[in-house]
Coordinates of C-alpha atoms and ligand atoms in Angstrom, one line a residue:
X674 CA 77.5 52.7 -38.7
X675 CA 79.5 50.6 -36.6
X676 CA 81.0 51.3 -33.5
X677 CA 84.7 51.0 -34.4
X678 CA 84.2 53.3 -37.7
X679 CA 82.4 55.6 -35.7
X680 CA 85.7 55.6 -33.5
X681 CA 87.6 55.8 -36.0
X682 CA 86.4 58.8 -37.7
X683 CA 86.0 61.2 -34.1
X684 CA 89.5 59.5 -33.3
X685 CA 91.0 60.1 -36.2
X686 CA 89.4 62.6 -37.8
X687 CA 90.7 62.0 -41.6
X688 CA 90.6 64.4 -44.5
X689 CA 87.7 64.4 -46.3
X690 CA 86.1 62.4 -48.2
X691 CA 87.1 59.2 -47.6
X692 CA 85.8 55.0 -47.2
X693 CA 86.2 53.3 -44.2
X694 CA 85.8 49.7 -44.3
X695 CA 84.8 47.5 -41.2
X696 CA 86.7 44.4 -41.6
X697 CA 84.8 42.9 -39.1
X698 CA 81.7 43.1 -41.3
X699 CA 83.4 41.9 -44.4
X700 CA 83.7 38.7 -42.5
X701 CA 80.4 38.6 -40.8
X702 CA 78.5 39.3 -44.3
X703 CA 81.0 36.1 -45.6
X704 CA 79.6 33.9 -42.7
X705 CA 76.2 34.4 -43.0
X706 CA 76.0 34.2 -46.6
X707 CA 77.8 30.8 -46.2
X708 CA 75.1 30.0 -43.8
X709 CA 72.5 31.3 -45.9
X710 CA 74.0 29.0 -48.7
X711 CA 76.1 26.0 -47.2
X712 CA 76.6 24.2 -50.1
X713 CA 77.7 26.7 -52.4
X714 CA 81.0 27.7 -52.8
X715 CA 81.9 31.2 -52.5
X716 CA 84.0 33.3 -54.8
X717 CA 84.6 37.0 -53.9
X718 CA 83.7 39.3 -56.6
X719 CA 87.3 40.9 -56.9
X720 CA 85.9 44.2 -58.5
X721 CA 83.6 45.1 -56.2
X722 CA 86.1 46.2 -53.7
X723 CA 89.8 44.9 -54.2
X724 CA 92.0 46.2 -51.1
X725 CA 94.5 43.8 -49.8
X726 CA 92.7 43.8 -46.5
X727 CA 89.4 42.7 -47.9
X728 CA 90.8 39.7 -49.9
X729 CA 93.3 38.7 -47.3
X730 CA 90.2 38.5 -44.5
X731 CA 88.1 36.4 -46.6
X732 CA 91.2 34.3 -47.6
X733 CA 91.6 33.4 -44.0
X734 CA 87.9 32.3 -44.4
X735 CA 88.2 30.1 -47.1
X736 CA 86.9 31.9 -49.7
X737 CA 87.3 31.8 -53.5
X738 CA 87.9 34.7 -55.5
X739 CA 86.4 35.8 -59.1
X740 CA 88.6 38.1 -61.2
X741 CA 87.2 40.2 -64.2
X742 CA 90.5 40.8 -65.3
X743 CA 94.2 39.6 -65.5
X744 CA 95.6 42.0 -62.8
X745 CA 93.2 41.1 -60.4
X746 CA 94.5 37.4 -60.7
X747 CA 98.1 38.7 -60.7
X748 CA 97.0 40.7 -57.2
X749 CA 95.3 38.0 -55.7
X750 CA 98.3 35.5 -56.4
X751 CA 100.6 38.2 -55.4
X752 CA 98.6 38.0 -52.0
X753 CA 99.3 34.6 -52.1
X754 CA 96.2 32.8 -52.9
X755 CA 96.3 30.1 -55.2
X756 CA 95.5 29.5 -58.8
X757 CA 93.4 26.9 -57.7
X758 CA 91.0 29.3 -55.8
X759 CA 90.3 31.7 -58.6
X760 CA 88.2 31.7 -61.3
X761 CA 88.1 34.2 -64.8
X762 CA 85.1 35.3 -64.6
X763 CA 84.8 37.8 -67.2
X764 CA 83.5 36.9 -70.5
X765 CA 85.6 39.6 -72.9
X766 CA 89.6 38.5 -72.1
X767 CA 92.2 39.2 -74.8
X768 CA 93.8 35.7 -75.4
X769 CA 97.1 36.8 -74.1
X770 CA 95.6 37.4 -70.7
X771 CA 93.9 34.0 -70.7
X772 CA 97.3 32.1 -71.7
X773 CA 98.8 34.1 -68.8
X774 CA 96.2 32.9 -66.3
X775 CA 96.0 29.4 -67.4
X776 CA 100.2 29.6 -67.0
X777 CA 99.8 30.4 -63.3
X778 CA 97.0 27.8 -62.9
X779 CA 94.2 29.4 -63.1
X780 CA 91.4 26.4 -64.5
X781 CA 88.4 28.1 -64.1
X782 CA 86.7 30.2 -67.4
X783 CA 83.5 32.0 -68.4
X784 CA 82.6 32.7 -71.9
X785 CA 79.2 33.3 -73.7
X786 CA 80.4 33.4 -77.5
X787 CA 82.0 31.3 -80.0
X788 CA 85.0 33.5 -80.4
X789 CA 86.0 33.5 -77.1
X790 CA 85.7 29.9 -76.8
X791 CA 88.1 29.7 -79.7
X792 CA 90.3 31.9 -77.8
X793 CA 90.2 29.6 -74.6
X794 CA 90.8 26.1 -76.9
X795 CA 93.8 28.0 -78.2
X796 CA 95.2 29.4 -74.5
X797 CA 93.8 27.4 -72.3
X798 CA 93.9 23.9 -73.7
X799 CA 91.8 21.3 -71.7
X800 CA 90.7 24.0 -69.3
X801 CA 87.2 23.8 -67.1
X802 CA 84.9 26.2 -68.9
X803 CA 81.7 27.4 -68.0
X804 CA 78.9 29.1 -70.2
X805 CA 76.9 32.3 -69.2
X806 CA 73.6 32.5 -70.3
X807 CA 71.4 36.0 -70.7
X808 CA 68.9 37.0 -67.9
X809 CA 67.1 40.0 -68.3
X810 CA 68.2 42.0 -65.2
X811 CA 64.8 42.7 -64.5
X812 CA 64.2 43.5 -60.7
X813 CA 67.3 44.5 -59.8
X814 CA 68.8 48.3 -59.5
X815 CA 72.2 47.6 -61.3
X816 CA 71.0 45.4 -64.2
X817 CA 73.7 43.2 -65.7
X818 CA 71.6 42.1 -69.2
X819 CA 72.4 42.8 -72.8
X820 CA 75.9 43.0 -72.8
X821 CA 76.4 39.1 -71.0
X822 CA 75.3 35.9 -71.7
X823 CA 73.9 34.5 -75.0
X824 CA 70.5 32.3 -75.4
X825 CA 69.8 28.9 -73.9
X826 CA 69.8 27.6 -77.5
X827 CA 73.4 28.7 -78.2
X828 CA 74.8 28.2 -74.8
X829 CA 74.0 24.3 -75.3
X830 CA 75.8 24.2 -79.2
X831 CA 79.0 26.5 -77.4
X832 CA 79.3 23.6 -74.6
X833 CA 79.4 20.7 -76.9
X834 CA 81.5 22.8 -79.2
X835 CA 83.6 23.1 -76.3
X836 CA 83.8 19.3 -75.4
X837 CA 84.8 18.8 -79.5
X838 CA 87.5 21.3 -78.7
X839 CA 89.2 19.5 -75.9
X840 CA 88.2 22.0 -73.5
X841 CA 86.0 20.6 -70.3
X842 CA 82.5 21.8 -70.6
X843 CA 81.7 22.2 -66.8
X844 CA 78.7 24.3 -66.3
X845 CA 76.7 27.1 -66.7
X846 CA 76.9 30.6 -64.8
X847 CA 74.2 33.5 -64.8
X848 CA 74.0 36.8 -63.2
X849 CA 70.8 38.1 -62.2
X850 CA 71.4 41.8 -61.9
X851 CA 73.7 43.3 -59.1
X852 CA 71.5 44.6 -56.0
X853 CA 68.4 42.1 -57.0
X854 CA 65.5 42.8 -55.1
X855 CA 63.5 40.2 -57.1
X856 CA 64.0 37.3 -55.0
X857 CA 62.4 35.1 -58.2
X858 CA 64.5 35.7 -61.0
X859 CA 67.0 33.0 -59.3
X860 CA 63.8 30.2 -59.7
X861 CA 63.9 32.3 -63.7
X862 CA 67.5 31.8 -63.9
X863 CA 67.4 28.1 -62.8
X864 CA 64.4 27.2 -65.2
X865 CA 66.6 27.6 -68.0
X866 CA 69.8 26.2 -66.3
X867 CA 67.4 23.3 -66.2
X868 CA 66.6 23.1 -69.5
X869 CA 70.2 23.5 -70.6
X870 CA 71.5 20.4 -68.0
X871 CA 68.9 18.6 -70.1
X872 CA 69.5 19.5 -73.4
X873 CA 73.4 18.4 -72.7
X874 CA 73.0 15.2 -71.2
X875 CA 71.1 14.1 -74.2
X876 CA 74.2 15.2 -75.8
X877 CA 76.5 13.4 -73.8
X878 CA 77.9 16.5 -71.7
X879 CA 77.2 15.6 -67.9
X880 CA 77.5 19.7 -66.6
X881 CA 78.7 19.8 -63.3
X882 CA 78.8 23.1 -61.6
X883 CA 76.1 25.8 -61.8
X884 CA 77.4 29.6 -61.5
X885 CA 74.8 31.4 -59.6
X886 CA 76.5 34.7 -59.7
X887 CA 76.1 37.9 -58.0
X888 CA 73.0 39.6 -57.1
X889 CA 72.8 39.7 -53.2
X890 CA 72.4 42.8 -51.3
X891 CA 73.3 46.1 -49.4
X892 CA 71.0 47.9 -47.7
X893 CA 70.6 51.1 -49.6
X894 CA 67.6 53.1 -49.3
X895 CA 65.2 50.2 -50.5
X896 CA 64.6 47.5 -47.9
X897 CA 65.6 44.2 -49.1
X898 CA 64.8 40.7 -48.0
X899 CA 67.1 39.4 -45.4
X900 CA 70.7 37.1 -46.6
X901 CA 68.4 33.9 -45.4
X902 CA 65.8 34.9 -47.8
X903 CA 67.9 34.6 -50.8
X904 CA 69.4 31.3 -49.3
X905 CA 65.9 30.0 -49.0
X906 CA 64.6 30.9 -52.5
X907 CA 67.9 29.9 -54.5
X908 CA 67.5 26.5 -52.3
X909 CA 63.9 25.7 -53.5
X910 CA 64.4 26.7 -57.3
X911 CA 67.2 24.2 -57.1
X912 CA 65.9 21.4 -55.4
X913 CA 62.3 22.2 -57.6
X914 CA 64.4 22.2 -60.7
X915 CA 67.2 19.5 -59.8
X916 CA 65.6 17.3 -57.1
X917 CA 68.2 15.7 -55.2
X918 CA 70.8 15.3 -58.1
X919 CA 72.3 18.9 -57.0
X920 CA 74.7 20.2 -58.6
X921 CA 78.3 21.8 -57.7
X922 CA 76.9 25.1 -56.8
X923 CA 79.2 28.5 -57.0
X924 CA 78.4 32.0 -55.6
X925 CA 80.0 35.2 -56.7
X926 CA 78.9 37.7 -54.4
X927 CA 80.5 41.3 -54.5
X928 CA 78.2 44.0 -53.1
X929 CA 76.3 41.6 -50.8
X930 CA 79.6 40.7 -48.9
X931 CA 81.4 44.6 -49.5
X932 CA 78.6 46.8 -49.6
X933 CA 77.5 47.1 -46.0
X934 CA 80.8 46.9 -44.6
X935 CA 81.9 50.8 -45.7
X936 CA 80.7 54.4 -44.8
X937 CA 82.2 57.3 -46.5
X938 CA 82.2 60.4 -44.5
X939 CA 82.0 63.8 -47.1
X940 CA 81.5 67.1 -46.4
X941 CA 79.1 69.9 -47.4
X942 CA 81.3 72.1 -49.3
X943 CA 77.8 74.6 -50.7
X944 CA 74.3 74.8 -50.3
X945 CA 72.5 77.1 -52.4
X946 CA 69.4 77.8 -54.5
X947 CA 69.0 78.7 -57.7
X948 CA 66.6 81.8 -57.5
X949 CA 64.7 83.5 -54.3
X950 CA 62.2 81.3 -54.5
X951 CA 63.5 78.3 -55.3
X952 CA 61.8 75.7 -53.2
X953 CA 64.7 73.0 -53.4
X954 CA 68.5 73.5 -51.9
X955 CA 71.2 72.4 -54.1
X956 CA 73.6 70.4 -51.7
X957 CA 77.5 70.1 -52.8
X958 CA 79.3 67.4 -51.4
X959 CA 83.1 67.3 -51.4
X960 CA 82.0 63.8 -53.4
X961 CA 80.3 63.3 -56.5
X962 CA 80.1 60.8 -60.0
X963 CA 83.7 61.2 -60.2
X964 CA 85.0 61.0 -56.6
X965 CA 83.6 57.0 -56.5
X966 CA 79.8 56.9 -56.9
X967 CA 79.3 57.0 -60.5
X968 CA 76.6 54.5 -59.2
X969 CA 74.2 57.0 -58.5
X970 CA 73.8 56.9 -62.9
X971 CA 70.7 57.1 -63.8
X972 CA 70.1 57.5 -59.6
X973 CA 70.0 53.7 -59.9
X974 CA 71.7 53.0 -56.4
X975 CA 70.5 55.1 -53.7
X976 CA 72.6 55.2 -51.0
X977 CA 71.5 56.2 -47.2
X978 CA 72.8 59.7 -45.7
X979 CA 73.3 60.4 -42.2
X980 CA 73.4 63.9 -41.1
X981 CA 74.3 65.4 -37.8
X982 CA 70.7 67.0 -37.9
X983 CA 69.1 64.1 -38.4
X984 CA 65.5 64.2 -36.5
X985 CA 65.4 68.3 -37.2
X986 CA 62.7 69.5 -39.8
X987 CA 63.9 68.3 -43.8
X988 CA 63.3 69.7 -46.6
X989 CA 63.9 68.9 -50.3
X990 CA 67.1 68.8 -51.8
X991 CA 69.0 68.0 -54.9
X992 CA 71.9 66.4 -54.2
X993 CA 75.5 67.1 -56.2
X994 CA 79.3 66.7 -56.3
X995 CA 82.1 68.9 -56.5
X996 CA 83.5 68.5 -60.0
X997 CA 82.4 71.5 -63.1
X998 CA 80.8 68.7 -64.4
X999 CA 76.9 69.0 -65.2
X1000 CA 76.9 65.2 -64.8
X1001 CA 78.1 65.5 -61.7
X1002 CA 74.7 65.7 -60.2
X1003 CA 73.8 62.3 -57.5
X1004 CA 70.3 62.6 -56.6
X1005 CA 67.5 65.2 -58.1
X1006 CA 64.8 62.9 -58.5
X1007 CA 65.0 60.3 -55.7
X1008 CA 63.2 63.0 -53.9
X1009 CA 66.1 63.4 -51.4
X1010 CA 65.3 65.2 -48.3
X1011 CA 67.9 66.6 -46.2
X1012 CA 67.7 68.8 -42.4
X1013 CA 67.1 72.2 -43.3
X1014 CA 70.0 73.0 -39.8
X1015 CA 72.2 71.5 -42.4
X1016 CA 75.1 74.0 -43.0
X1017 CA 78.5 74.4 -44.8
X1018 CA 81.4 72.4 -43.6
X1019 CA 79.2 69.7 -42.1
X1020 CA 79.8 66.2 -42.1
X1021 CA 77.6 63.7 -44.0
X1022 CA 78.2 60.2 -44.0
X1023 CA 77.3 57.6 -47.2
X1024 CA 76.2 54.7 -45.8
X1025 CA 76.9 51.0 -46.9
X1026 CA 79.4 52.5 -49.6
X1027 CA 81.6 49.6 -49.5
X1028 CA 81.4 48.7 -53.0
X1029 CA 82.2 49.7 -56.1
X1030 CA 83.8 53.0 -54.7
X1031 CA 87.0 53.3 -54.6
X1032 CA 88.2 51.5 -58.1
X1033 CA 85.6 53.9 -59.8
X1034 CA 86.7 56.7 -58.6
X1035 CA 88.7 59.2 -61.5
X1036 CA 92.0 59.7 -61.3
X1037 CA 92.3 63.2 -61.0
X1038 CA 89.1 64.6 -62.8
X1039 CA 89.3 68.5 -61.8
X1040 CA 92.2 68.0 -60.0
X1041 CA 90.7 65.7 -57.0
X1042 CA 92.4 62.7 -56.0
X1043 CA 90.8 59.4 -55.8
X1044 CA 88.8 58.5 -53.2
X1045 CA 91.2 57.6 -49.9
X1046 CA 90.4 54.5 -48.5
X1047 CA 90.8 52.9 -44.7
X1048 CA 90.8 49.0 -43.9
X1049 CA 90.5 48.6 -40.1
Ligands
PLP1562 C1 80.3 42.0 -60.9 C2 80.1 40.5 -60.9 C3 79.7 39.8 -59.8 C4 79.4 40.5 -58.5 O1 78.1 41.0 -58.5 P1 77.4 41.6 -57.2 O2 76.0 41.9 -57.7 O3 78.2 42.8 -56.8 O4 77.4 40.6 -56.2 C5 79.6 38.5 -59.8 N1 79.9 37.8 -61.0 C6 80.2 38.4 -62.1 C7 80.5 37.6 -63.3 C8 80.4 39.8 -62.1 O5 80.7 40.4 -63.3

C-alpha cells in the first residue's frame, strides 16, 4: 500500500468498504509501460476503471483511450478528449452507436465478423477498421477466447471485404487474455499477425497498425514478470516476425496500468464455523461477488489481503461476502490462510484492486450500495 492511501484511510477513516485509488501510481504504471514499449501507442482500457480522475491523469500524459461502448466515448469526450484519441474497441456495437461515434469523430474500429463490418460500411463510411483475430487465452487468469476474434483465414477475406467496401482496412488487433502470465503467447499472437500481413499484401492490402491488446499485469497473489519483461518479449516477436519493417504498434492496457494503483479496505463483519470441529473459519467480509469482485469467479483472480495480524500464526479459511447469496463465496479453494488473532470488526485491505471494481459492482443486490470509490 502506498504511503498517501495508507494516510488516507487512518486520516480519514471512510465507511466501509471502499477503493482508494493512488493517482500517483496510475501515472507511474503509464510511464513505465511507455518505457517498457516506446513505440507503441497507448490506449487506456476505459472499462477497466473509468473515474474522471483516472482518464483525466493519463490525458495529461498523452494517452489514448479504448472504449467498449458508446457512453464511454460520450464520457471521455465529455472530459474533453478528442475523437481523434479514441478508438471502438469492442467488436458487438449496435449500428446506431457506431453512426454516433463516427459523428463525433471517432475513426478507429474493431470487428471480427462479416455482420459487423456491414454495419461499419453502412455507419461508418471510409472509416479505419481493424480485424481481431482468436487467441486461445491460454496462460492467462482472465481468458478473453471464444467469444472474440475469428480465424486467420477469415480475418484476411473480412479485410479485403473491407477495402471492397470503402472502408480502410488498417490492421489487425488480438487480445491475449487479461492478467497473462505467459509471456509467449505475444510471439503466438504475432506468428499469425504475420501470416495475415502476408496473406494481404499479396492481396493488395498494405495493413498498417497491429493491436496488441491488453494482457499486462497486477500483482495479485501469482508473481509475474516485471513491465520490462513484457516490453522485451513483445519487442523480439516483433522484430523476429517483422524485421525492421515495424509496424504502427497499439497497446490497450487496462489492469496493467489500474490494477496496482487501488486497495480496498473491508471489514470482517463474521467469522464462524460450520460444526465444532470444523477445521476451516468461514470469514465474511463487508465485500463480496456483488460488492465489486465478481473476479474472484471461478477464484480466477486472486487478490492479496493484508491483515492487521499479519506475521501471527494462520490458519485456513474460506473466504465470503456479505450478500444471502450462495454464490457469494471469494476464495474456498485457493487455500486462503488468514491470522487466527483475526476478529470481528477488523479491517482487511484488498490489495491491487484497482480494476475492474467499481463498474462491476451491483447496484443494490441485498440492499448494499455500490462500491464507493476515492481518487486522490
Ligand atoms: C478489456 C480489454 C482490454 C484491457 O485488457 P487488460 O487485460 O485489462 O489490460 C484491452 N482491449 C480490449 C479490446 C478489451 O476488451
Amino acid at each position: 500500500m502506498t504511503p498517501k492511501i495508507a494516510r488516507f484511510l487512518a486520516e480519514q477513516n471512510p465507511p466501509s468498504p471502499c477503493l482508494v485509488v493512488d493517482l500517483d501510481v496510475i501515472a507511474h504504471n503509464f510511464k513505465r509501460l511507455h518505457k517498457a514499449l516506446p513505440l507503441a501507442q497507448i490506449y487506456y482500457a476505459v472499462k477497466a476503471n473509468p473515474a474522471a480522475e483516472i482518464l483525466r491523469v493519463l490525458e495529461g500524459l498523452g494517452s489514448n483511450f479504448d472504449a467498449a461502448s458508446i457512453y464511454e466515448i460520450e464520457q471521455c469526450m465529455a472530459l474533453g478528449i478528442g475523437a481523434q484519441r479514441l478508438s471502438f474497441g469492442s467488436t458487438i456495437k449496435k449500428e446506431p452507436d457506431i453512426a454516433a461515434a463516427f459523428r463525433h469523430g471517432v475513426n478507429l474500429f474493431a470487428f471480427d465478423s462479416p455482420a459487423e463490418l456491414d454495419k461499419l460500411a453502412r455507419a461508418a463510411p471510409g472509416a479505419r477498421v481493424f480485424c481481431r483475430i482468436f487467441m486461445t487465452g491460454e496462460g492467462a487468469d482472465w481468458p478473453l477466447s471464444r467469444k472474440f476474434g475469428c480465424d486467420v483465414d477469415m480475418a484476411c477475406d473480412l479485410l479485403v471485404r473491407a477495402r471492397d467496401m470503402g472502408l480502410d482496412p488498417h490492421g489487425v488487433s488480438f487480445h491475449v487474455g487479461s492478467q497473462q502470465r505467459d509471456l509467449k503467447q505475444w510471439d503466438v499472437a504475432l506468428g499469425k499477425t504475420k501470416m495475415l500481413f502476408t496473406a494481404l499484401t499479396e492481396k493488395g492490402i498494405e495493413l498498417k497498425l497491429i493491436n496488441l491488446g491488453g494482457g499486462f499485469p497486477a500483482k495479485y497473489r501469482t508473481r509475474v514478470p516485471t513491465l520490462d519483461a513484457y516490453g522485451e518479449a513483445i519487442m523480439k516477436a516483433m522484430t523476429e516476425h517483422f524485421g525492421n519493417n515495424l509496424p504502427q504498434m497499439i497497446v490497450e492496457p487496462g489492469r496493467g496500468v489500474a490494477g496496482d494503483a487501488g486497495v480496498i479496505q473491508a471489514e470482517v463483519v463474521l467469522i464462524s464455523t460450520k460444526s465444532y470441529d470444523d477445521k476451516r473459519r468461514w470469514v465474511y467480509l463487508d465485500i463480496g461477488k456483488f460488492g465489486g469482485l465478481p473476479e474472484t469467479m471461478g477464484e480466477a483472480i486472486q487478490y492479496r489481503l493484508k491483515t492487521p495480524h499479519d506475521g501471527g500464526p494462520k490458519g485456513p479459511v474460506v473466504l465470503a461476502g456479505p450478500t444471502c447469496d450462495e454464490v457469494d463465496v471469494l476464495y474456498d479453494a485457493a487455500g486462503y490462510q488468514l491470522p487466527l488473532d483475526l476478529a470481528v470488526g477488523d479491517k482487511i485491505q484488498i490489495m491491487a484492486a484497482g480494476a475492474y471494481t467499481t463498474t462491476y459492482a451491483s447496484v443494490g443486490f441485498n440492499g448494499f450500495p455500490p462500491l464507493t470509490s476515492y481518487y486522490i
